[in-house]
mmCIF file of C-alpha atoms and ligand atoms in Angstrom:
data_model
loop_
_atom_site.group_PDB
_atom_site.id
_atom_site.type_symbol
_atom_site.label_atom_id
_atom_site.label_comp_id
_atom_site.label_asym_id
_atom_site.label_seq_id
_atom_site.Cartn_x
_atom_site.Cartn_y
_atom_site.Cartn_z
ATOM 1 C CA MET A 1 0.000 0.000 0.000
ATOM 2 C CA ALA A 2 1.206 3.491 -0.819
ATOM 3 C CA ASN A 3 2.330 5.805 1.974
ATOM 4 C CA SER A 4 -0.334 7.932 3.558
ATOM 5 C CA VAL A 5 -0.487 10.714 6.122
ATOM 6 C CA PHE A 6 -2.707 8.395 8.163
ATOM 7 C CA ASP A 7 0.196 5.954 8.673
ATOM 8 C CA GLU A 8 1.314 8.234 11.531
ATOM 9 C CA LEU A 9 -1.747 7.213 13.519
ATOM 10 C CA VAL A 10 -1.170 4.107 15.577
ATOM 11 C CA GLY A 11 -4.018 1.790 16.543
ATOM 12 C CA GLN A 12 -6.804 4.144 15.308
ATOM 13 C CA GLU A 13 -8.183 2.177 12.354
ATOM 14 C CA HIS A 14 -11.795 3.149 13.131
ATOM 15 C CA VAL A 15 -10.966 6.878 13.016
ATOM 16 C CA ILE A 16 -8.854 6.553 9.877
ATOM 17 C CA GLU A 17 -11.733 4.879 8.062
ATOM 18 C CA ILE A 18 -14.094 7.769 8.874
ATOM 19 C CA LEU A 19 -11.523 10.389 7.876
ATOM 20 C CA ARG A 20 -10.714 8.663 4.584
ATOM 21 C CA GLY A 21 -14.449 8.504 3.875
ATOM 22 C CA ALA A 22 -14.837 12.209 4.626
ATOM 23 C CA VAL A 23 -11.907 13.114 2.368
ATOM 24 C CA ALA A 24 -13.355 11.033 -0.479
ATOM 25 C CA ALA A 25 -16.816 12.557 0.064
ATOM 26 C CA SER A 26 -15.393 16.098 0.079
ATOM 27 C CA ARG A 27 -14.180 15.492 -3.485
ATOM 28 C CA THR A 28 -17.572 14.381 -4.724
ATOM 29 C CA GLY A 29 -19.318 17.221 -2.936
ATOM 30 C CA LYS A 30 -21.982 14.896 -1.588
ATOM 31 C CA VAL A 31 -21.474 15.688 2.067
ATOM 32 C CA SER A 32 -23.414 18.631 3.355
ATOM 33 C CA HIS A 33 -21.474 21.582 4.670
ATOM 34 C CA GLU A 34 -23.039 21.454 8.126
ATOM 35 C CA ILE A 35 -21.619 18.054 8.927
ATOM 36 C CA THR A 36 -18.067 18.503 7.788
ATOM 37 C CA HIS A 37 -17.063 22.010 8.694
ATOM 38 C CA ALA A 38 -16.337 21.409 12.374
ATOM 39 C CA TRP A 39 -14.752 18.337 13.911
ATOM 40 C CA ILE A 40 -13.541 17.559 17.369
ATOM 41 C CA PHE A 41 -10.886 14.936 18.093
ATOM 42 C CA THR A 42 -10.757 13.647 21.640
ATOM 43 C CA GLY A 43 -8.604 10.991 23.230
ATOM 44 C CA PRO A 44 -6.233 10.373 26.111
ATOM 45 C CA PRO A 45 -2.867 12.180 26.079
ATOM 46 C CA GLY A 46 -0.566 10.628 23.508
ATOM 47 C CA SER A 47 -3.301 8.852 21.564
ATOM 48 C CA GLY A 48 -2.558 11.182 18.657
ATOM 49 C CA ARG A 49 -5.457 13.655 18.507
ATOM 50 C CA SER A 50 -3.352 16.434 16.998
ATOM 51 C CA VAL A 51 -1.659 13.943 14.677
ATOM 52 C CA ALA A 52 -5.108 12.800 13.487
ATOM 53 C CA ALA A 53 -6.316 16.363 12.961
ATOM 54 C CA GLY A 54 -3.083 17.310 11.162
ATOM 55 C CA ALA A 55 -3.259 14.254 8.889
ATOM 56 C CA PHE A 56 -6.898 15.019 8.089
ATOM 57 C CA ALA A 57 -5.963 18.613 7.172
ATOM 58 C CA GLN A 58 -3.248 17.322 4.842
ATOM 59 C CA ALA A 59 -5.539 14.748 3.244
ATOM 60 C CA LEU A 60 -8.250 17.386 2.655
ATOM 61 C CA ILE A 61 -5.960 19.606 0.598
ATOM 62 C CA CYS A 62 -3.770 16.917 -1.026
ATOM 63 C CA PRO A 63 -4.633 16.021 -4.636
ATOM 64 C CA ASN A 64 -3.764 12.394 -3.762
ATOM 65 C CA TYR A 65 -5.954 12.130 -0.642
ATOM 66 C CA GLY A 66 -3.035 12.587 1.763
ATOM 67 C CA CYS A 67 0.081 11.075 0.187
ATOM 68 C CA GLY A 68 2.379 12.796 2.698
ATOM 69 C CA THR A 69 4.984 13.510 0.025
ATOM 70 C CA CYS A 70 3.521 16.118 -2.342
ATOM 71 C CA ASN A 71 4.030 19.872 -1.920
ATOM 72 C CA GLU A 72 0.568 20.389 -0.460
ATOM 73 C CA CYS A 73 1.055 17.709 2.206
ATOM 74 C CA GLN A 74 4.529 18.878 3.149
ATOM 75 C CA SER A 75 3.702 22.565 3.344
ATOM 76 C CA ALA A 76 0.563 21.842 5.383
ATOM 77 C CA LYS A 77 2.653 19.901 7.858
ATOM 78 C CA SER A 78 5.406 22.503 8.180
ATOM 79 C CA HIS A 79 3.019 25.455 8.732
ATOM 80 C CA GLY A 80 3.839 26.695 5.224
ATOM 81 C CA HIS A 81 0.487 26.193 3.507
ATOM 82 C CA PRO A 82 -1.547 29.384 3.034
ATOM 83 C CA ASP A 83 -4.834 27.528 3.566
ATOM 84 C CA VAL A 84 -3.869 25.445 6.583
ATOM 85 C CA GLU A 85 -3.339 27.006 9.966
ATOM 86 C CA ILE A 86 -2.184 24.900 12.892
ATOM 87 C CA VAL A 87 -2.704 26.610 16.242
ATOM 88 C CA ARG A 88 -0.501 25.089 18.903
ATOM 89 C CA THR A 89 -0.601 27.035 22.125
ATOM 90 C CA GLU A 90 2.464 27.197 24.300
ATOM 91 C CA GLY A 91 0.847 29.089 27.153
ATOM 92 C CA LEU A 92 -1.622 27.915 29.767
ATOM 93 C CA SER A 93 -4.647 29.336 27.942
ATOM 94 C CA ILE A 94 -5.828 30.583 24.557
ATOM 95 C CA LYS A 95 -7.114 34.113 25.013
ATOM 96 C CA VAL A 96 -9.863 35.950 23.180
ATOM 97 C CA GLU A 97 -7.269 38.223 21.505
ATOM 98 C CA ASP A 98 -5.569 35.140 20.058
ATOM 99 C CA ILE A 99 -8.850 33.880 18.598
ATOM 100 C CA ARG A 100 -9.744 37.324 17.222
ATOM 101 C CA ALA A 101 -6.353 37.531 15.492
ATOM 102 C CA LEU A 102 -6.886 34.024 14.127
ATOM 103 C CA LEU A 103 -10.332 34.918 12.792
ATOM 104 C CA THR A 104 -8.892 37.941 11.010
ATOM 105 C CA ARG A 105 -6.260 35.746 9.384
ATOM 106 C CA VAL A 106 -8.755 33.138 8.160
ATOM 107 C CA ALA A 107 -11.373 35.652 7.013
ATOM 108 C CA TRP A 108 -9.827 35.759 3.534
ATOM 109 C CA ALA A 109 -11.012 33.362 0.862
ATOM 110 C CA PRO A 110 -8.842 30.277 0.476
ATOM 111 C CA SER A 111 -5.959 30.977 -1.858
ATOM 112 C CA MET A 112 -5.237 27.577 -3.334
ATOM 113 C CA ALA A 113 -7.410 24.814 -1.977
ATOM 114 C CA GLY A 114 -11.194 24.894 -2.058
ATOM 115 C CA CYS A 115 -11.318 25.496 1.655
ATOM 116 C CA ARG A 116 -9.317 26.802 4.565
ATOM 117 C CA ILE A 117 -8.480 24.480 7.440
ATOM 118 C CA VAL A 118 -7.713 25.453 11.017
ATOM 119 C CA VAL A 119 -6.360 22.886 13.461
ATOM 120 C CA LEU A 120 -6.807 24.027 17.058
ATOM 121 C CA GLU A 121 -4.639 21.614 18.997
ATOM 122 C CA ASP A 122 -5.587 22.677 22.518
ATOM 123 C CA ALA A 123 -9.266 23.564 22.320
ATOM 124 C CA ASP A 124 -9.484 22.708 26.042
ATOM 125 C CA ARG A 125 -7.315 25.753 26.798
ATOM 126 C CA LEU A 126 -9.735 28.275 25.303
ATOM 127 C CA THR A 127 -10.875 30.819 27.845
ATOM 128 C CA GLU A 128 -14.637 31.256 27.951
ATOM 129 C CA SER A 129 -14.579 34.495 25.978
ATOM 130 C CA ALA A 130 -12.188 32.945 23.439
ATOM 131 C CA ALA A 131 -14.539 29.970 23.062
ATOM 132 C CA ASN A 132 -17.480 32.304 22.480
ATOM 133 C CA ALA A 133 -15.575 34.216 19.817
ATOM 134 C CA LEU A 134 -14.748 30.930 18.131
ATOM 135 C CA LEU A 135 -18.345 29.764 18.391
ATOM 136 C CA LYS A 136 -19.515 32.731 16.328
ATOM 137 C CA ALA A 137 -17.091 31.761 13.560
ATOM 138 C CA ILE A 138 -18.137 28.107 13.620
ATOM 139 C CA GLU A 139 -21.801 29.067 13.480
ATOM 140 C CA GLU A 140 -21.347 31.439 10.566
ATOM 141 C CA PRO A 141 -23.109 29.974 7.544
ATOM 142 C CA GLY A 142 -21.316 29.707 4.240
ATOM 143 C CA ALA A 143 -17.837 30.167 5.674
ATOM 144 C CA ARG A 144 -15.282 28.103 3.831
ATOM 145 C CA THR A 145 -13.274 27.205 6.892
ATOM 146 C CA ILE A 146 -13.064 23.682 8.276
ATOM 147 C CA TRP A 147 -12.373 23.651 11.996
ATOM 148 C CA LEU A 148 -10.498 20.723 13.515
ATOM 149 C CA LEU A 149 -10.458 20.970 17.300
ATOM 150 C CA CYS A 150 -8.531 18.715 19.667
ATOM 151 C CA ALA A 151 -9.198 18.180 23.372
ATOM 152 C CA PRO A 152 -8.698 15.393 25.926
ATOM 153 C CA THR A 153 -12.451 14.879 26.383
ATOM 154 C CA LEU A 154 -15.699 16.450 25.160
ATOM 155 C CA HIS A 155 -16.244 17.933 28.620
ATOM 156 C CA ASP A 156 -13.182 20.140 28.105
ATOM 157 C CA VAL A 157 -15.009 22.123 25.415
ATOM 158 C CA LEU A 158 -18.063 24.380 25.799
ATOM 159 C CA PRO A 159 -21.303 22.451 25.108
ATOM 160 C CA THR A 160 -22.319 25.077 22.533
ATOM 161 C CA ILE A 161 -19.159 24.368 20.563
ATOM 162 C CA ARG A 162 -19.125 20.599 20.869
ATOM 163 C CA SER A 163 -22.759 20.320 19.795
ATOM 164 C CA ARG A 164 -21.752 21.845 16.454
ATOM 165 C CA CYS A 165 -18.846 19.485 15.852
ATOM 166 C CA ARG A 166 -18.650 15.966 14.549
ATOM 167 C CA HIS A 167 -16.911 13.999 17.270
ATOM 168 C CA LEU A 168 -14.132 11.440 16.792
ATOM 169 C CA GLN A 169 -12.854 9.533 19.805
ATOM 170 C CA LEU A 170 -9.318 8.160 19.642
ATOM 171 C CA ARG A 171 -8.395 5.066 21.620
ATOM 172 C CA THR A 172 -5.321 4.379 23.662
ATOM 173 C CA PRO A 173 -3.238 2.384 21.183
ATOM 174 C CA GLY A 174 -2.583 -1.222 22.198
ATOM 175 C CA LEU A 175 0.761 -2.662 23.305
ATOM 176 C CA ASP A 176 1.149 -4.722 20.121
ATOM 177 C CA ALA A 177 0.399 -1.806 17.798
ATOM 178 C CA ILE A 178 3.025 0.393 19.504
ATOM 179 C CA THR A 179 5.652 -2.373 19.654
ATOM 180 C CA LYS A 180 5.187 -3.073 15.943
ATOM 181 C CA VAL A 181 5.566 0.606 14.996
ATOM 182 C CA LEU A 182 8.707 1.017 17.133
ATOM 183 C CA VAL A 183 10.334 -2.024 15.531
ATOM 184 C CA THR A 184 9.403 -1.205 11.928
ATOM 185 C CA ARG A 185 9.658 2.589 11.991
ATOM 186 C CA ASN A 186 12.351 3.273 14.584
ATOM 187 C CA GLY A 187 14.288 0.080 13.927
ATOM 188 C CA ILE A 188 14.799 -0.838 17.583
ATOM 189 C CA SER A 189 15.003 -4.382 18.934
ATOM 190 C CA PRO A 190 11.732 -6.196 19.740
ATOM 191 C CA GLY A 191 12.765 -6.530 23.410
ATOM 192 C CA MET A 192 13.426 -2.802 23.844
ATOM 193 C CA ALA A 193 10.298 -1.958 21.815
ATOM 194 C CA ASP A 194 8.175 -4.104 24.125
ATOM 195 C CA LEU A 195 9.580 -2.411 27.253
ATOM 196 C CA ILE A 196 9.095 1.079 25.774
ATOM 197 C CA ALA A 197 5.553 0.253 24.657
ATOM 198 C CA ARG A 198 4.748 -0.930 28.194
ATOM 199 C CA VAL A 199 6.241 1.987 30.069
ATOM 200 C CA SER A 200 4.813 4.614 27.706
ATOM 201 C CA GLN A 201 1.349 3.205 28.440
ATOM 202 C CA GLY A 202 -0.188 3.982 25.093
ATOM 203 C CA HIS A 203 1.366 7.444 24.806
ATOM 204 C CA ILE A 204 2.768 7.428 21.262
ATOM 205 C CA GLY A 205 4.728 10.675 21.646
ATOM 206 C CA ARG A 206 6.424 9.392 24.769
ATOM 207 C CA ALA A 207 7.137 6.026 23.143
ATOM 208 C CA ASN A 208 8.791 7.818 20.211
ATOM 209 C CA LEU A 209 10.874 9.993 22.536
ATOM 210 C CA LEU A 210 12.047 7.014 24.561
ATOM 211 C CA ALA A 211 12.824 5.087 21.379
ATOM 212 C CA ARG A 212 14.897 7.948 19.966
ATOM 213 C CA SER A 213 16.624 9.401 23.003
ATOM 214 C CA GLU A 214 19.129 7.667 25.240
ATOM 215 C CA THR A 215 18.911 10.651 27.658
ATOM 216 C CA MET A 216 15.152 10.169 28.003
ATOM 217 C CA ARG A 217 15.637 6.479 28.743
ATOM 218 C CA SER A 218 18.288 7.199 31.345
ATOM 219 C CA ASN A 219 16.133 9.953 32.951
ATOM 220 C CA ARG A 220 13.211 7.558 33.169
ATOM 221 C CA LYS A 221 15.408 4.995 34.900
ATOM 222 C CA LYS A 222 16.609 7.592 37.440
ATOM 223 C CA ILE A 223 13.025 8.635 38.162
ATOM 224 C CA MET A 224 11.874 5.055 38.537
ATOM 225 C CA CYS A 225 14.642 4.426 41.086
ATOM 226 C CA LEU A 226 13.493 7.320 43.330
ATOM 227 C CA PRO A 227 10.996 5.205 45.338
ATOM 228 C CA LEU A 228 13.904 2.919 46.267
ATOM 229 C CA GLN A 229 15.922 5.809 47.717
ATOM 230 C CA LEU A 230 13.465 7.107 50.304
ATOM 231 C CA GLU A 231 14.942 5.634 53.465
ATOM 232 C CA SER A 232 14.920 8.874 55.463
ATOM 233 C CA LEU A 233 13.342 12.322 55.445
ATOM 234 C CA PRO A 234 16.513 14.020 54.148
ATOM 235 C CA ALA A 235 16.525 11.434 51.363
ATOM 236 C CA ALA A 236 12.885 12.301 50.577
ATOM 237 C CA PHE A 237 13.710 16.018 50.307
ATOM 238 C CA HIS A 238 16.691 15.169 48.141
ATOM 239 C CA ALA A 239 14.502 13.052 45.841
ATOM 240 C CA ALA A 240 11.967 15.901 45.480
ATOM 241 C CA LYS A 241 14.690 18.360 44.553
ATOM 242 C CA PHE A 242 16.180 15.890 42.094
ATOM 243 C CA LEU A 243 12.799 15.453 40.400
ATOM 244 C CA VAL A 244 12.096 19.187 40.080
ATOM 245 C CA ASP A 245 15.664 19.916 38.886
ATOM 246 C CA LEU A 246 15.422 17.212 36.243
ATOM 247 C CA ALA A 247 12.073 18.547 34.982
ATOM 248 C CA THR A 248 13.433 22.105 34.930
ATOM 249 C CA ALA A 249 16.559 21.056 33.027
ATOM 250 C CA GLU A 250 14.405 19.214 30.481
ATOM 251 C CA ALA A 251 12.117 22.217 30.060
ATOM 252 C CA ASN A 252 15.009 24.654 29.704
ATOM 253 C CA ALA A 253 16.790 22.448 27.190
ATOM 254 C CA SER A 254 13.694 22.349 25.022
ATOM 255 C CA SER A 255 12.812 26.046 25.204
ATOM 256 C CA GLU A 256 15.999 28.113 25.648
ATOM 257 C CA LYS A 257 17.182 28.245 22.060
ATOM 258 C CA HIS A 258 13.655 28.543 20.753
ATOM 259 C CA ASP A 259 12.962 31.506 23.100
ATOM 260 C CA GLU A 260 16.091 33.389 22.036
ATOM 261 C CA MET A 261 15.108 33.024 18.402
ATOM 262 C CA GLU A 262 11.589 34.297 19.015
ATOM 263 C CA ILE A 263 12.770 37.344 20.984
ATOM 264 C CA GLU A 264 15.373 38.118 18.318
ATOM 265 C CA LYS A 265 12.718 37.828 15.590
ATOM 266 C CA LEU A 266 10.446 40.256 17.418
ATOM 267 C CA GLN A 267 13.287 42.717 18.029
ATOM 268 C CA VAL A 268 14.173 42.655 14.342
ATOM 269 C CA ALA A 269 10.515 43.214 13.458
ATOM 270 C CA TYR A 270 10.591 46.336 15.635
ATOM 271 C CA GLY A 271 13.726 47.606 13.940
ATOM 272 C CA LYS A 272 16.516 46.335 16.141
ATOM 273 C CA GLY A 273 19.843 47.613 14.875
ATOM 274 C CA ALA A 274 18.235 50.651 13.228
ATOM 275 C CA THR A 275 17.692 53.945 15.062
ATOM 276 C CA GLY A 276 16.002 52.186 17.944
ATOM 277 C CA ARG A 277 12.939 54.398 17.628
ATOM 278 C CA GLY A 278 10.681 51.402 16.858
ATOM 279 C CA MET A 279 11.934 49.614 19.937
ATOM 280 C CA ALA A 280 11.268 52.709 22.006
ATOM 281 C CA LEU A 281 7.772 53.112 20.609
ATOM 282 C CA GLY A 282 6.355 49.738 21.466
ATOM 283 C CA GLY A 283 8.959 47.147 20.693
ATOM 284 C CA ALA A 284 10.234 47.018 24.260
ATOM 285 C CA LYS A 285 6.710 46.437 25.545
ATOM 286 C CA ALA A 286 6.122 43.722 22.963
ATOM 287 C CA VAL A 287 9.391 42.018 23.912
ATOM 288 C CA ARG A 288 8.426 42.149 27.605
ATOM 289 C CA GLU A 289 5.070 40.572 26.765
ATOM 290 C CA LEU A 290 6.720 37.876 24.692
ATOM 291 C CA GLU A 291 9.161 37.149 27.522
ATOM 292 C CA LYS A 292 6.230 36.774 29.897
ATOM 293 C CA GLU A 293 4.528 34.427 27.439
ATOM 294 C CA LEU A 294 7.692 32.347 27.052
ATOM 295 C CA LYS A 295 8.119 32.130 30.814
ATOM 296 C CA SER A 296 4.562 30.837 31.115
ATOM 297 C CA ARG A 297 5.368 28.247 28.466
ATOM 298 C CA THR A 298 8.472 27.069 30.341
ATOM 299 C CA THR A 299 6.395 26.846 33.538
ATOM 300 C CA ARG A 300 3.918 24.677 31.693
ATOM 301 C CA ILE A 301 6.631 22.389 30.298
ATOM 302 C CA ILE A 302 8.116 21.989 33.803
ATOM 303 C CA ARG A 303 4.702 21.085 35.237
ATOM 304 C CA ASP A 304 4.009 18.656 32.390
ATOM 305 C CA SER A 305 7.401 17.090 32.871
ATOM 306 C CA ILE A 306 6.904 16.658 36.660
ATOM 307 C CA ASP A 307 3.451 15.254 36.007
ATOM 308 C CA GLY A 308 4.919 12.723 33.573
ATOM 309 C CA ALA A 309 7.530 11.724 36.150
ATOM 310 C CA LEU A 310 4.854 11.299 38.839
ATOM 311 C CA LEU A 311 2.853 9.085 36.477
ATOM 312 C CA ASP A 312 5.991 6.987 35.956
ATOM 313 C CA ILE A 313 6.479 6.674 39.722
ATOM 314 C CA ALA A 314 2.802 5.725 40.029
ATOM 315 C CA THR A 315 3.454 2.794 37.685
ATOM 316 C CA PHE A 316 6.183 1.638 40.094
ATOM 317 C CA PHE A 317 3.634 1.368 42.916
ATOM 318 C CA ARG A 318 1.002 0.028 40.554
ATOM 319 C CA ASP A 319 3.414 -2.812 39.683
ATOM 320 C CA VAL A 320 4.215 -3.377 43.355
ATOM 321 C CA MET A 321 0.490 -3.634 44.049
ATOM 322 C CA ILE A 322 0.057 -6.099 41.152
ATOM 323 C CA MET A 323 2.838 -8.233 42.641
ATOM 324 C CA GLN A 324 1.357 -8.034 46.121
ATOM 325 C CA ALA A 325 -1.930 -9.196 44.588
ATOM 326 C CA GLY A 326 -0.113 -12.177 43.044
ATOM 327 C CA ASN A 327 -0.240 -11.198 39.335
ATOM 328 C CA PRO A 328 3.431 -10.643 38.457
ATOM 329 C CA ASN A 329 2.793 -11.203 34.744
ATOM 330 C CA LEU A 330 0.922 -7.933 34.445
ATOM 331 C CA VAL A 331 3.778 -5.610 35.443
ATOM 332 C CA ILE A 332 4.508 -2.573 33.258
ATOM 333 C CA ASN A 333 8.139 -1.957 34.234
ATOM 334 C CA THR A 334 9.522 -5.340 33.255
ATOM 335 C CA ASP A 335 13.100 -4.021 33.513
ATOM 336 C CA MET A 336 12.661 -3.489 37.274
ATOM 337 C CA ARG A 337 10.985 -6.751 38.151
ATOM 338 C CA ASP A 338 13.597 -7.855 40.713
ATOM 339 C CA VAL A 339 13.788 -4.654 42.759
ATOM 340 C CA MET A 340 10.012 -4.287 42.717
ATOM 341 C CA GLU A 341 9.604 -7.862 43.948
ATOM 342 C CA ARG A 342 11.839 -7.096 46.932
ATOM 343 C CA TYR A 343 9.943 -3.839 47.588
ATOM 344 C CA ALA A 344 6.610 -5.694 47.388
ATOM 345 C CA ALA A 345 7.789 -8.287 49.898
ATOM 346 C CA LYS A 346 8.869 -5.593 52.383
ATOM 347 C CA SER A 347 5.668 -3.509 52.378
ATOM 348 C CA SER A 348 1.924 -4.028 52.701
ATOM 349 C CA SER A 349 -0.638 -3.613 49.926
ATOM 350 C CA HIS A 350 -2.392 -1.146 52.231
ATOM 351 C CA SER A 351 0.615 1.194 52.199
ATOM 352 C CA THR A 352 0.963 0.752 48.422
ATOM 353 C CA ILE A 353 -2.595 1.965 47.863
ATOM 354 C CA TYR A 354 -1.921 4.911 50.195
ATOM 355 C CA LYS A 355 1.152 5.836 48.139
ATOM 356 C CA ILE A 356 -0.676 5.687 44.798
ATOM 357 C CA ALA A 357 -3.382 7.944 46.236
ATOM 358 C CA ALA A 358 -0.689 10.347 47.502
ATOM 359 C CA ILE A 359 0.787 10.575 43.985
ATOM 360 C CA MET A 360 -2.602 11.298 42.423
ATOM 361 C CA GLU A 361 -3.260 14.020 45.024
ATOM 362 C CA ALA A 362 0.109 15.620 44.262
ATOM 363 C CA ARG A 363 -0.744 15.630 40.545
ATOM 364 C CA GLU A 364 -4.036 17.344 41.288
ATOM 365 C CA SER A 365 -2.267 19.970 43.421
ATOM 366 C CA LEU A 366 0.195 20.644 40.591
ATOM 367 C CA ALA A 367 -2.679 20.982 38.133
ATOM 368 C CA ARG A 368 -4.108 23.641 40.463
ATOM 369 C CA ASN A 369 -0.797 25.539 40.277
ATOM 370 C CA ALA A 370 0.648 24.491 43.635
ATOM 371 C CA ALA A 371 4.382 25.207 43.976
ATOM 372 C CA PRO A 372 6.191 22.240 42.357
ATOM 373 C CA LEU A 373 9.013 21.786 44.885
ATOM 374 C CA VAL A 374 6.827 21.962 48.001
ATOM 375 C CA THR A 375 4.297 19.583 46.427
ATOM 376 C CA CYS A 376 7.015 17.099 45.520
ATOM 377 C CA GLU A 377 8.613 17.346 48.975
ATOM 378 C CA ALA A 378 5.305 16.598 50.691
ATOM 379 C CA LEU A 379 4.739 13.710 48.304
ATOM 380 C CA MET A 380 8.180 12.152 48.769
ATOM 381 C CA CYS A 381 7.771 12.311 52.551
ATOM 382 C CA ARG A 382 4.497 10.392 52.193
ATOM 383 C CA LEU A 383 6.116 7.865 49.857
ATOM 384 C CA ALA A 384 8.984 7.394 52.323
ATOM 385 C CA LYS A 385 6.634 6.006 54.969
ATOM 386 C CA GLN A 386 6.522 2.241 55.236
HETATM 387 ZN ZN1 ZN B 1 -0.129 14.848 -0.714
#
């Protein structure tokens, strides 16, 4: 079979079938406008909702139904297609100003394709006023824009918006589907692919990262060993600091260079290197605003990274609990079987359940913007208890 943009989607055959059908129907013009002009993709983190929406956008404008190799497909993917806009927020929310600016950009008639496509990757981050501004655009009859929204669940989007969208639910891809992709696409050994598929728990992005990056694999191992190092309170505080430092280093590594480039770009736009008058007139303010925005993005990456680490640690205790319940075949972290067996023998299932609950509470606190270090310190102290 020829390559297709839908090959990127792992374990989502049911969704692919619907999307292929919609692409084919859009060419015959049989599908009514009301049904196809707004879609919402939901699914657990890592199931590939933005990948699905992006592939659909490519397939809609590609003369070959989404070959992935033609100019249309490539430019749509790399943000270079005039009729495809991919909105990927880096901040904690999408504000009404952002949506208004977006609506101004898409108000023009499509330049090449028969329609304009907007992928809104984090529709769950729309503020209420932003969502209402978007709603007006979605409701507008005769507009030639196709809206592809992505969110974890339908409840994350205003009812007025979701009732106007066709809904596609992505599944958590299965262990076999992920293992197969890692072996065939990334060329890693079946044994390593199986371990990565297990520990990434259906999160394709994470599986890809672990498959590609030795640093990510070594960081995961360090994080997974933290529960074994909590013999004393000082050790618990040390573990919390280690976790937050690691997340911060990861976040900084991914954003530092990117940030510098964005600030530089903005300074040039305001006439950096010229008389400086542009900078004085508004450039400095714009740069300050951008810096604030970038800081909020780094904060979000740090929180996401800590959350990911806490989920990893939760799988440690989940495995311990599985062992204590006498089902050792169901463990996720097969590379740590021996140490987890010893841990399981030393502690009670009651304390294991308490520890899993403590991790989930810490994640909730972080989601409510609690200070990361203090939250992690309190958590590690609870995990240190026998
Ligand atoms: Zn193509």
